[in-house]
Short mmCIF file of N, CA and C in Angstrom, two decimals:
data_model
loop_
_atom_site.label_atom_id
_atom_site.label_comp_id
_atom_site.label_asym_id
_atom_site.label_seq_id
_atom_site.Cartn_x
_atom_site.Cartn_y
_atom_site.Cartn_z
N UNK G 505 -12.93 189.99 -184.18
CA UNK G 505 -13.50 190.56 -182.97
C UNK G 505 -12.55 190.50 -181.80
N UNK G 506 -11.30 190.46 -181.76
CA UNK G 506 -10.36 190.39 -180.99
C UNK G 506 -9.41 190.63 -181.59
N UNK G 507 -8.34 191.63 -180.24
CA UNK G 507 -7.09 192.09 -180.83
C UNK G 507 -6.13 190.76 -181.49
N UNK G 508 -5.27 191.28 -182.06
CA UNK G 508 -3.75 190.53 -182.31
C UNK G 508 -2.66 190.97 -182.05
N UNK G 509 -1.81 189.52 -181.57
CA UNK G 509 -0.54 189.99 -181.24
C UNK G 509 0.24 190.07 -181.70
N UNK G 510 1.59 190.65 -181.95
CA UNK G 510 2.52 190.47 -182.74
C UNK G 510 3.70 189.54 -182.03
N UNK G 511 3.72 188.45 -182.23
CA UNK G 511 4.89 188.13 -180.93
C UNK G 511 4.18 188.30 -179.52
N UNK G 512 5.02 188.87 -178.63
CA UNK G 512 4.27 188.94 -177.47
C UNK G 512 3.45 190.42 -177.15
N UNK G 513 3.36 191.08 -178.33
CA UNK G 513 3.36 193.05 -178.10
C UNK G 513 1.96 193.14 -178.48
N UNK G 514 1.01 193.86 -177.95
CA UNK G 514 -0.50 193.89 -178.19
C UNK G 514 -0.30 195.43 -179.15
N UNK G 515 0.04 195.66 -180.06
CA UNK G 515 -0.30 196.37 -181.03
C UNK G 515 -1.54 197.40 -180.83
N UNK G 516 -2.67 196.60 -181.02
CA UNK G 516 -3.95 197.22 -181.04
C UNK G 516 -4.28 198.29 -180.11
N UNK G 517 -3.57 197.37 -178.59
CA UNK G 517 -3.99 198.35 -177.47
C UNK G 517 -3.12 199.21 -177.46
N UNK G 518 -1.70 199.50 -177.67
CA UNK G 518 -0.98 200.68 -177.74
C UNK G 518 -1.54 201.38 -178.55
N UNK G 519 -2.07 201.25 -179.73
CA UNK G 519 -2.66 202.49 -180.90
C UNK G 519 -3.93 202.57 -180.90
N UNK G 520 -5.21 201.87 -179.60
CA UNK G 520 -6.17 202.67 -179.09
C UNK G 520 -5.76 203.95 -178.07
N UNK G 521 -4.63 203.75 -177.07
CA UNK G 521 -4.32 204.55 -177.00
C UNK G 521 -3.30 205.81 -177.19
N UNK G 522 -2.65 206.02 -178.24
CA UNK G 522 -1.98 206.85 -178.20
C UNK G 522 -3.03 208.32 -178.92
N UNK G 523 -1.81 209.38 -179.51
CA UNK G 523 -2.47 210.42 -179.45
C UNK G 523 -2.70 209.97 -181.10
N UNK G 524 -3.20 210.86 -182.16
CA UNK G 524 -3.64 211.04 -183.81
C UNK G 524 -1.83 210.72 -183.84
N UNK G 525 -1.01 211.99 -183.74
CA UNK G 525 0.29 211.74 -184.42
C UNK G 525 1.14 210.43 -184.01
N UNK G 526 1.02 210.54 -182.47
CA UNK G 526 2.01 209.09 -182.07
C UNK G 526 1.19 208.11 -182.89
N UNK G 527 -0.17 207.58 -183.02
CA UNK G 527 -0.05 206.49 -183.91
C UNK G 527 -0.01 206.24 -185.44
N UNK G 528 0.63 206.96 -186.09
CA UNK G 528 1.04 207.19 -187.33
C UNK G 528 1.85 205.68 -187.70
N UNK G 529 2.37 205.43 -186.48
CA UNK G 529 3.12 204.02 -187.11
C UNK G 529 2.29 202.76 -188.08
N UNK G 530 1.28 203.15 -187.28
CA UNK G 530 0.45 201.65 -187.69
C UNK G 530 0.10 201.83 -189.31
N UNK G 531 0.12 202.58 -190.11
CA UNK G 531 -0.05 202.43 -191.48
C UNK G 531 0.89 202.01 -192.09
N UNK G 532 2.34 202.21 -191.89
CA UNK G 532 3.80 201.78 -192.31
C UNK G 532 3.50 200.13 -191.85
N UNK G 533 3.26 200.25 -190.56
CA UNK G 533 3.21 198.57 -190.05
C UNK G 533 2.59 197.78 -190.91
N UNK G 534 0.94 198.32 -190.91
CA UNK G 534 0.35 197.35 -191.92
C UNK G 534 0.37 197.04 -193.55
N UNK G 535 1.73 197.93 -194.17
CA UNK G 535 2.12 197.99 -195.11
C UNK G 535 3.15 196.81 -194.87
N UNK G 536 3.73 196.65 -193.50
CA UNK G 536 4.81 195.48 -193.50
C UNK G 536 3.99 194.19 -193.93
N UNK G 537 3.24 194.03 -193.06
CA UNK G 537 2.41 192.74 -193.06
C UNK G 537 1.24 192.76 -194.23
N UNK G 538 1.75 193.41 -195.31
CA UNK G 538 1.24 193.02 -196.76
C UNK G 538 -0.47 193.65 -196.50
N UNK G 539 -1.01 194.34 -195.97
CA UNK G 539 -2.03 194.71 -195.49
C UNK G 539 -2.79 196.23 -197.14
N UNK G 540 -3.66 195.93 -197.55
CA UNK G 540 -3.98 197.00 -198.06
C UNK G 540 -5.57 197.80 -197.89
N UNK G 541 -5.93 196.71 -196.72
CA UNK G 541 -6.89 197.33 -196.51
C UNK G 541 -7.51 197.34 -194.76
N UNK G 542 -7.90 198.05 -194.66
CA UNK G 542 -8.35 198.70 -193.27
C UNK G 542 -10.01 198.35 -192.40
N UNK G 543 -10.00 197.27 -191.98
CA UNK G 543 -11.41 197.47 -191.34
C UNK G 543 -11.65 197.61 -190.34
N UNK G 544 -12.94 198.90 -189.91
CA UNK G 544 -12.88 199.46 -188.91
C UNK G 544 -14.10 198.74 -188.08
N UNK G 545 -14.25 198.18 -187.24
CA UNK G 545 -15.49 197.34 -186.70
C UNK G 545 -16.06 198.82 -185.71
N UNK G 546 -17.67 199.01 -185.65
CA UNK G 546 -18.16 199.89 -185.12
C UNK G 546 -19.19 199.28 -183.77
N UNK G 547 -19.24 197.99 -184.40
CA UNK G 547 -19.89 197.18 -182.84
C UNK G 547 -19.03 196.68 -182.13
N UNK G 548 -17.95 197.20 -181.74
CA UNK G 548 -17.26 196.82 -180.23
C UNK G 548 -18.01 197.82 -179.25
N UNK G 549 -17.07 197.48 -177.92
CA UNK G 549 -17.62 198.29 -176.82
C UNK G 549 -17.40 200.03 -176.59
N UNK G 550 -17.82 200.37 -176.51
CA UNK G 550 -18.15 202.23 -177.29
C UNK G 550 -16.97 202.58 -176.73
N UNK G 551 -15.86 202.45 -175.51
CA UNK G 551 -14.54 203.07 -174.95
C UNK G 551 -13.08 202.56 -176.60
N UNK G 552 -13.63 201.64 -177.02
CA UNK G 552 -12.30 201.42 -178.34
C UNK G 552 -13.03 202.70 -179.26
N UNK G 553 -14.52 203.07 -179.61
CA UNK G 553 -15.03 203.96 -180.84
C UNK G 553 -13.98 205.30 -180.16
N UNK G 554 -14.55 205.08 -179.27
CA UNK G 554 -13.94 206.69 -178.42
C UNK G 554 -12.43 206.95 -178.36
N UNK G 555 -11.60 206.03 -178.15
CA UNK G 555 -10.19 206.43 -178.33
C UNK G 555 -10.11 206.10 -179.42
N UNK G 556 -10.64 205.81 -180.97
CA UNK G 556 -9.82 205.75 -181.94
C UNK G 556 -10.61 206.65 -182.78
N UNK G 557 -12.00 206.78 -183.18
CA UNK G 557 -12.87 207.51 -184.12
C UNK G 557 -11.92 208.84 -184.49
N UNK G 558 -11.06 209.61 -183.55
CA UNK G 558 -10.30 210.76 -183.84
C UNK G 558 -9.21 210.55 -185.20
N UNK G 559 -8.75 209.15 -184.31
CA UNK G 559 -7.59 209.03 -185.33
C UNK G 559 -8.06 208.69 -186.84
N UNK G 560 -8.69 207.76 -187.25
CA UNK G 560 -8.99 207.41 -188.33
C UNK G 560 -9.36 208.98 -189.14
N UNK G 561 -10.54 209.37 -188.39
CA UNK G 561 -10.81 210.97 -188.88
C UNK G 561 -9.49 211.43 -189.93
N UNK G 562 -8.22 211.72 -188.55
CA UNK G 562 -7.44 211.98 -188.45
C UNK G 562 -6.18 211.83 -189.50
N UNK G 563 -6.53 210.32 -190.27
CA UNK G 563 -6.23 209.92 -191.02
C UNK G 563 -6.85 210.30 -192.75
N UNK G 564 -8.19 209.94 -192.49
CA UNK G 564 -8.88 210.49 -193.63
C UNK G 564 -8.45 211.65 -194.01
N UNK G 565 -8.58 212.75 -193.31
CA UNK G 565 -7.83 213.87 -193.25
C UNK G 565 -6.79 213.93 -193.93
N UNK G 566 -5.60 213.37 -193.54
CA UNK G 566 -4.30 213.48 -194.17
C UNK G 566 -4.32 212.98 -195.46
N UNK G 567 -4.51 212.12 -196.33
CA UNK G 567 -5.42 210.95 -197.14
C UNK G 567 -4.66 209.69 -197.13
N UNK G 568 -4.13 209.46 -195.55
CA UNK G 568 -3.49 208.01 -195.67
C UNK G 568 -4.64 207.05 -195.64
N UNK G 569 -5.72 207.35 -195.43
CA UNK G 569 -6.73 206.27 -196.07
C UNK G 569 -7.83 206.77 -196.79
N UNK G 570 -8.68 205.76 -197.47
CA UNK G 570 -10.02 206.25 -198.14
C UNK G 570 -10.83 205.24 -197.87
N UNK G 571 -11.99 205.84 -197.44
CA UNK G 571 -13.05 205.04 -197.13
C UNK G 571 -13.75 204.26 -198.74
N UNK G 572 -13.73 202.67 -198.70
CA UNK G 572 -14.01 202.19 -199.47
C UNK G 572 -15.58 201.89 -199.31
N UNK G 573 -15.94 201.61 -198.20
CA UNK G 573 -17.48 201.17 -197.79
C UNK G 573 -17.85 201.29 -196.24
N UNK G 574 -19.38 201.94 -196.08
CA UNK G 574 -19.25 201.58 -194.89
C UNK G 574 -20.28 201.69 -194.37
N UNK G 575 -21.09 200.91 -193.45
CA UNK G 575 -22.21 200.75 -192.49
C UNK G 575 -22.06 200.56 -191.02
N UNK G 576 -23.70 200.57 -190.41
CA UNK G 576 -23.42 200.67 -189.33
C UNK G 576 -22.49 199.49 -188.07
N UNK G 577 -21.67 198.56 -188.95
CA UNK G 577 -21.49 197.37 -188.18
C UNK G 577 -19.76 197.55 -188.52
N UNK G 578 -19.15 198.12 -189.44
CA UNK G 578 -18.12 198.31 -189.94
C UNK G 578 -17.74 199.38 -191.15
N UNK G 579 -16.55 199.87 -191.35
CA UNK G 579 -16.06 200.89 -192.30
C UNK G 579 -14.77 199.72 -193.07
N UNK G 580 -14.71 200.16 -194.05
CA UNK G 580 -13.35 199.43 -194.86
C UNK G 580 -12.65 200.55 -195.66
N UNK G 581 -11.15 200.76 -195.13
CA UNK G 581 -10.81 201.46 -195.45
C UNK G 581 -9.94 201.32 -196.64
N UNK G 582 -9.22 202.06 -197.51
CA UNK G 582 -8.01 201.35 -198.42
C UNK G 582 -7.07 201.93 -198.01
N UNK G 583 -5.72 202.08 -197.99
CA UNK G 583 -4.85 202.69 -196.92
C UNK G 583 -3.96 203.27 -198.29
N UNK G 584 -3.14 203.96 -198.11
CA UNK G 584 -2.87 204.91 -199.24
C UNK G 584 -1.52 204.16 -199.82
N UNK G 585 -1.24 204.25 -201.41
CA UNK G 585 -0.64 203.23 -201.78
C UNK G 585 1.04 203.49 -201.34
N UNK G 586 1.69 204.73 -200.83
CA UNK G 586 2.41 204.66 -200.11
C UNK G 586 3.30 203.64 -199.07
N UNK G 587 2.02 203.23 -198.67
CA UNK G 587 1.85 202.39 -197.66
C UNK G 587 2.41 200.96 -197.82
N UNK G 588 1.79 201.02 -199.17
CA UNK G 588 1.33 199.73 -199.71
C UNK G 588 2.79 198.89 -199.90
N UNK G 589 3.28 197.65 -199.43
CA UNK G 589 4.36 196.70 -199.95
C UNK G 589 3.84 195.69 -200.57
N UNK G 590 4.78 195.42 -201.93
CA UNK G 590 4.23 193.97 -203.07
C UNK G 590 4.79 192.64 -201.41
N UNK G 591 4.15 191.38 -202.07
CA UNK G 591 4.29 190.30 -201.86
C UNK G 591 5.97 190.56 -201.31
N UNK G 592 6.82 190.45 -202.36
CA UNK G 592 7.86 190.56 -202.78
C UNK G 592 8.52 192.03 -202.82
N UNK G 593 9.33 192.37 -201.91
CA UNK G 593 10.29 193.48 -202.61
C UNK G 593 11.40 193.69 -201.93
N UNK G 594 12.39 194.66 -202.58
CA UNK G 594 13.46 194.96 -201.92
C UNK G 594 13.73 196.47 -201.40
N UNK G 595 14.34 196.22 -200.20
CA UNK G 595 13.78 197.66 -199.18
C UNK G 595 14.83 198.71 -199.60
N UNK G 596 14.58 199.98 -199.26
CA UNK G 596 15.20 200.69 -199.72
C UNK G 596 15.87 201.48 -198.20
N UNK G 597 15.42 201.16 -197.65
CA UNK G 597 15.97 201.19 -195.56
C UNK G 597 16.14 200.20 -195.30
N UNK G 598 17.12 199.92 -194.47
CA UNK G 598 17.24 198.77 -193.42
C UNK G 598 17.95 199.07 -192.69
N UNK G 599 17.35 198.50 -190.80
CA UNK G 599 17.37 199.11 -190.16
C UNK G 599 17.74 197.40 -189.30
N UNK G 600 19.26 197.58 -188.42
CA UNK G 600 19.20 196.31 -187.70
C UNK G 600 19.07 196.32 -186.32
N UNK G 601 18.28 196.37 -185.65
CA UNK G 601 18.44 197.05 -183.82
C UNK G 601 18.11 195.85 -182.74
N UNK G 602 18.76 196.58 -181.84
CA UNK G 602 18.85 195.45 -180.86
C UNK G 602 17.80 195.75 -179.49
N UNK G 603 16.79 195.83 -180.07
CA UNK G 603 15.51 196.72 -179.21
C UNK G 603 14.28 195.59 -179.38
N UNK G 604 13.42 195.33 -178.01
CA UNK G 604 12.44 194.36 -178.41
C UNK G 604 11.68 194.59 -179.42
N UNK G 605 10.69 194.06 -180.17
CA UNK G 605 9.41 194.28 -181.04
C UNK G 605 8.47 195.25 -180.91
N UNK G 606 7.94 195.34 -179.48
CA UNK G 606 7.21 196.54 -179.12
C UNK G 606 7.73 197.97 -179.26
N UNK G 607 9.06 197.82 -179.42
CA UNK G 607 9.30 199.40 -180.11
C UNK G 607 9.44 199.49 -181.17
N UNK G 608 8.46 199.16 -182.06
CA UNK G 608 9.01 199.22 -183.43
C UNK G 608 8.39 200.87 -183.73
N UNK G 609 7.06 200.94 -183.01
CA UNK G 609 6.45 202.76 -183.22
C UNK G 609 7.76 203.60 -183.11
N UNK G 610 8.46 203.44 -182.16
CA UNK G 610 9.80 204.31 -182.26
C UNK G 610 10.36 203.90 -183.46
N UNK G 611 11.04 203.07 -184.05
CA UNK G 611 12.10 202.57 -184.66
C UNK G 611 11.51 202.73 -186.21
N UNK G 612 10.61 202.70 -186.81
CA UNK G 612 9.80 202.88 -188.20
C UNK G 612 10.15 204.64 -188.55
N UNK G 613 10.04 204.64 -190.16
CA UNK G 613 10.16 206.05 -190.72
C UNK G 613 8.74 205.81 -190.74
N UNK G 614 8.23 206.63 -190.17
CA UNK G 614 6.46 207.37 -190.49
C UNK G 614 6.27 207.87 -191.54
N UNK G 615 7.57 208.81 -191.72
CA UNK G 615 7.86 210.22 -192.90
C UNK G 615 8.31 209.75 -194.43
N UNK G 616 8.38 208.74 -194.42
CA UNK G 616 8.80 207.93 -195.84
C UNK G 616 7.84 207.80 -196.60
N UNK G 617 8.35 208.34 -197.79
CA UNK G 617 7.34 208.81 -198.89
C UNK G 617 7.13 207.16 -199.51
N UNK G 618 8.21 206.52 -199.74
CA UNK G 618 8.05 205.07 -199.77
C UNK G 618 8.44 204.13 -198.59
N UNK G 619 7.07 203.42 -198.65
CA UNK G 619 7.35 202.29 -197.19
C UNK G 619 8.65 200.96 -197.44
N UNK G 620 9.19 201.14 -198.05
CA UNK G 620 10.29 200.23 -198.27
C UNK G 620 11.36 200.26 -197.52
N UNK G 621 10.61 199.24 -196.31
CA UNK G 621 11.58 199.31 -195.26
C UNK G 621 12.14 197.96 -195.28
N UNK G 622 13.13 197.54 -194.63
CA UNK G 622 13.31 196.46 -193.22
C UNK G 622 13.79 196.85 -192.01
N UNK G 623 13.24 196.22 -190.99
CA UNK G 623 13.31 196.88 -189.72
C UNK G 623 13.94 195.06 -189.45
N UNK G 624 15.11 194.66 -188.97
CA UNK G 624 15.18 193.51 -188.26
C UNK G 624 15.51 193.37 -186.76
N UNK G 625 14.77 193.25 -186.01
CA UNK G 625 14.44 193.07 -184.17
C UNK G 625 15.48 191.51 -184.06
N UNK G 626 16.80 191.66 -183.29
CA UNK G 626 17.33 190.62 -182.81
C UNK G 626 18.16 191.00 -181.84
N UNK G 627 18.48 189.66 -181.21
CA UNK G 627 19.14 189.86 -179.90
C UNK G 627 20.19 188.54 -179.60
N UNK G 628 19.92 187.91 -180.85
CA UNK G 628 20.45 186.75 -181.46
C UNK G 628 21.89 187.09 -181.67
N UNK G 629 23.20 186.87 -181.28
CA UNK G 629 24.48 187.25 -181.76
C UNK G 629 24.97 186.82 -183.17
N UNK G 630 24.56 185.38 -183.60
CA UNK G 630 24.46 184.63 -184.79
C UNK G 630 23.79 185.47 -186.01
N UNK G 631 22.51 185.81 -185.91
CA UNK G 631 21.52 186.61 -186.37
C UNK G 631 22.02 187.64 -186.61
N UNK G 632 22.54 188.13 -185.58
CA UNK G 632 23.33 189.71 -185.70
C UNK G 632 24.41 189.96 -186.87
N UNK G 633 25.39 188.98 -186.46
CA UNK G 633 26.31 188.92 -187.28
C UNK G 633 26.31 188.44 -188.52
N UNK G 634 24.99 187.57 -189.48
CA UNK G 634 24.43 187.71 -190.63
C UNK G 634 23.99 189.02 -191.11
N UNK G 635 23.34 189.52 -190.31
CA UNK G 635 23.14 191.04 -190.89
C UNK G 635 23.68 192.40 -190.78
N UNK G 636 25.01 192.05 -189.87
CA UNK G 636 25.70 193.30 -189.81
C UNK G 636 26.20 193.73 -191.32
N UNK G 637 26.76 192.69 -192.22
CA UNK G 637 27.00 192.67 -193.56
C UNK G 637 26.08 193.85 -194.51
N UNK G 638 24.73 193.45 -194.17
CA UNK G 638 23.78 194.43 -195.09
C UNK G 638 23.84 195.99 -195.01
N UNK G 639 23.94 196.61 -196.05
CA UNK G 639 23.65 198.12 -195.88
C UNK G 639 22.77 199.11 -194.90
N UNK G 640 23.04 199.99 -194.83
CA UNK G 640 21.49 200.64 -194.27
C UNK G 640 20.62 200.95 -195.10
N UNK G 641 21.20 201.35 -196.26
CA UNK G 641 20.24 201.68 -197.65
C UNK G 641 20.94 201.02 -198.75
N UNK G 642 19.32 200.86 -199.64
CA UNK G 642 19.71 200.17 -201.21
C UNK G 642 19.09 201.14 -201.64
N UNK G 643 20.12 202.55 -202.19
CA UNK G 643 19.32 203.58 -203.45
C UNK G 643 18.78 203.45 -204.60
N UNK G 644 19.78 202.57 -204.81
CA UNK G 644 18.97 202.02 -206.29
C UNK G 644 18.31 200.07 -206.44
N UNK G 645 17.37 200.54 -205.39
CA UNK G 645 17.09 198.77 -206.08
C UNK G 645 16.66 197.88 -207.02
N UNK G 646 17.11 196.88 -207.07
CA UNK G 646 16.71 195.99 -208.36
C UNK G 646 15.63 196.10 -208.22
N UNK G 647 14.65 195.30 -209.75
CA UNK G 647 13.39 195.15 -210.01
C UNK G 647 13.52 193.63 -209.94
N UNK G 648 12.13 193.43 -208.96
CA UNK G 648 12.38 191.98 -208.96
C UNK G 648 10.77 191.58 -210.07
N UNK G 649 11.15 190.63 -210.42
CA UNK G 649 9.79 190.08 -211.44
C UNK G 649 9.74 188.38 -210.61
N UNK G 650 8.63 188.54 -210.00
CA UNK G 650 8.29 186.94 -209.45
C UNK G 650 6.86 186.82 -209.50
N UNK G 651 6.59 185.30 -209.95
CA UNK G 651 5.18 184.98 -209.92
C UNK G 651 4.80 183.88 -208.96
N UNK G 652 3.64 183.40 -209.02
CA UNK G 652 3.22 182.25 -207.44
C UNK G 652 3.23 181.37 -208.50
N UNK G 653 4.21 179.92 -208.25
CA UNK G 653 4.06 178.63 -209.61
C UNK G 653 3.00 178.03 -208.93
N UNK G 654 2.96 177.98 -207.49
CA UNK G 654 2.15 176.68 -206.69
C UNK G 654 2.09 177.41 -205.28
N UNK G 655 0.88 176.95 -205.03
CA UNK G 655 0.95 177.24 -203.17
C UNK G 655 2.32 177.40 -202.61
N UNK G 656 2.88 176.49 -202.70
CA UNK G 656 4.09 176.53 -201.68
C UNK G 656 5.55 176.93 -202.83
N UNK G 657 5.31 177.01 -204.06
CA UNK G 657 6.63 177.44 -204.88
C UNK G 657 6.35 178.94 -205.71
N UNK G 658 7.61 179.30 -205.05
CA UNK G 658 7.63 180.97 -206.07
C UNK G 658 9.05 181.05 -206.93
N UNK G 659 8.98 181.80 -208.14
CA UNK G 659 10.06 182.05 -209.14
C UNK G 659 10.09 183.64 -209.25
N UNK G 660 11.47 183.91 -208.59
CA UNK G 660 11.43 185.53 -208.59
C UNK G 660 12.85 185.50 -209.77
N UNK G 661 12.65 186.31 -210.31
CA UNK G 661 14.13 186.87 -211.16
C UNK G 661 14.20 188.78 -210.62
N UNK G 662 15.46 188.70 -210.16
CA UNK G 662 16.02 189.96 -210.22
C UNK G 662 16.83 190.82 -211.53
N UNK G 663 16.87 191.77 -211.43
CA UNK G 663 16.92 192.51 -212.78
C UNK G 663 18.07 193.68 -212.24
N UNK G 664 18.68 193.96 -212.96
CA UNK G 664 19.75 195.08 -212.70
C UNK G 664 20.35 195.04 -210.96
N UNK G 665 20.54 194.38 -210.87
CA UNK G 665 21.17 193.81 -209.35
C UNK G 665 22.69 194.54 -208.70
N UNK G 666 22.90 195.28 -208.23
CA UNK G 666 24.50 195.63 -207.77
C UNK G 666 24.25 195.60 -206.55
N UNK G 667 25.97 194.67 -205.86
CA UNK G 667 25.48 195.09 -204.35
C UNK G 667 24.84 194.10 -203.60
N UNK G 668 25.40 193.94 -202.34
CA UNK G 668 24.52 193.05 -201.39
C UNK G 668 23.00 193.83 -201.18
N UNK G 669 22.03 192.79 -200.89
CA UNK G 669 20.87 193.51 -200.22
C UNK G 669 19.82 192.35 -199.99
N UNK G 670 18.89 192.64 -199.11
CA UNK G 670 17.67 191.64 -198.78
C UNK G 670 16.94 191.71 -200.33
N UNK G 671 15.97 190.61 -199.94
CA UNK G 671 14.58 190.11 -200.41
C UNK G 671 13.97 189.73 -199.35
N UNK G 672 12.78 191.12 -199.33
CA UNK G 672 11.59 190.54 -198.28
C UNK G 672 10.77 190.11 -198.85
N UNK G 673 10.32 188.66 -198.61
CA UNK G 673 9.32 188.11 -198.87
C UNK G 673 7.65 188.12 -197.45
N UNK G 674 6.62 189.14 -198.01
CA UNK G 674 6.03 189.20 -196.86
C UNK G 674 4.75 187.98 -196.26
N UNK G 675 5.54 187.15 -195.41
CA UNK G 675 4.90 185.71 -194.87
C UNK G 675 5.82 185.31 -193.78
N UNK G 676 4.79 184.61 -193.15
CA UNK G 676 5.36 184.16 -191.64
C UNK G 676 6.22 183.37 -192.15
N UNK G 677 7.22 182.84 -191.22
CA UNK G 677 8.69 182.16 -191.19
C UNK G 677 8.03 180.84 -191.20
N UNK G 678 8.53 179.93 -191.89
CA UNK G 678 7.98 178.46 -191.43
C UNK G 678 8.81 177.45 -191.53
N UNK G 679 9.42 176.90 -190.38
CA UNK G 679 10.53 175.81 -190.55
C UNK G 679 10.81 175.04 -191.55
N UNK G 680 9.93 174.34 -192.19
CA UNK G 680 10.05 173.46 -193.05
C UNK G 680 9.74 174.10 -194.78
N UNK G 681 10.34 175.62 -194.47
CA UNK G 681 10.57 175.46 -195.63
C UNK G 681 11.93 175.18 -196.38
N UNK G 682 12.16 175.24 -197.58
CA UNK G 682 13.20 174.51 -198.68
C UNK G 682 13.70 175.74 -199.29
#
């Protein structure tokens, strides 16, 4: 029942208001953040139904989503598998810019038939210079095969590998990990 932030960037409220096409980003986005499904809450205050009811439409329309269920208190959408990123994968864009977080609506392919991105936001010179190394594109990427051993341990094997390139793993950063 309340927005979220990303960092310091209110997301939500930029893509209540933009137009149907400017917010096209947010399906790529929530493909970043491992997201495959969409819920639309219908008991907020009637000015959020009103700037967004178009877009979703808008969406249905295109078929970046499908309505999975829905009543008068909420809709659940499934977002189109396009969209969709594993746990685990390796991007087939990467993108290193030196632009805050809140522009990522600019900085995202909308138009990508596959969401296999990385987008990395730094301003870090250290940071920078770890990833100046990486490509902009991996055309052919490995297949990675990984399973969950334990809450906190994963075993990925890569498969046909050439070439530097990331592994995004999609989960918040957490100091103490190993």
């Amino acid at each position: 029942d309340a927005f979220a932030f990303f960092f310091n960037w209110n997301y939500g409220k930029l893509w209540n208001r933009q137009t149907n096409s400017d917010s096209e980003w947010l399906l790529p986005f929530l493909g970043f953040l491992n997201g495959r499904y969409f819920i639309y809450h219908k008991d907020v205050d009637p000015k959020f139904l009103e700037q967004t009811t178009e877009k979703i439409s808008y969406y249905l329309e295109k078929g970046d989503l499908s309505e999975v269920e829905s009543n008068e208190y909420f809709s659940l959408y499934k977002i189109a598998d396009k969209y969709y990123l594993p746990h685990i994968y390796v991007p087939k864009i990467i993108k290193v810019v030196d632009r805050p977080v809140s522009d990522l609506p600019s900085v995202i392919d909308k138009n990508t038939s596959d969401n296999r991105q990385a987008i990395y936001f730094t301003k870090d010179k250290n940071i920078t210079n770890l990833l100046n190394g990486l490509p902009e594109a991996v055309d052919n990427p490995p297949t990675l095969e990984y399973c969950r051993v334990s809450p906190t341990k994963w075993r990925i094997r890569v498969h046909n590998a050439t070439g530097t390139f990331p592994i995004i793993f999609s989960e918040t950063y957490n100091d103490s990990w190993k």
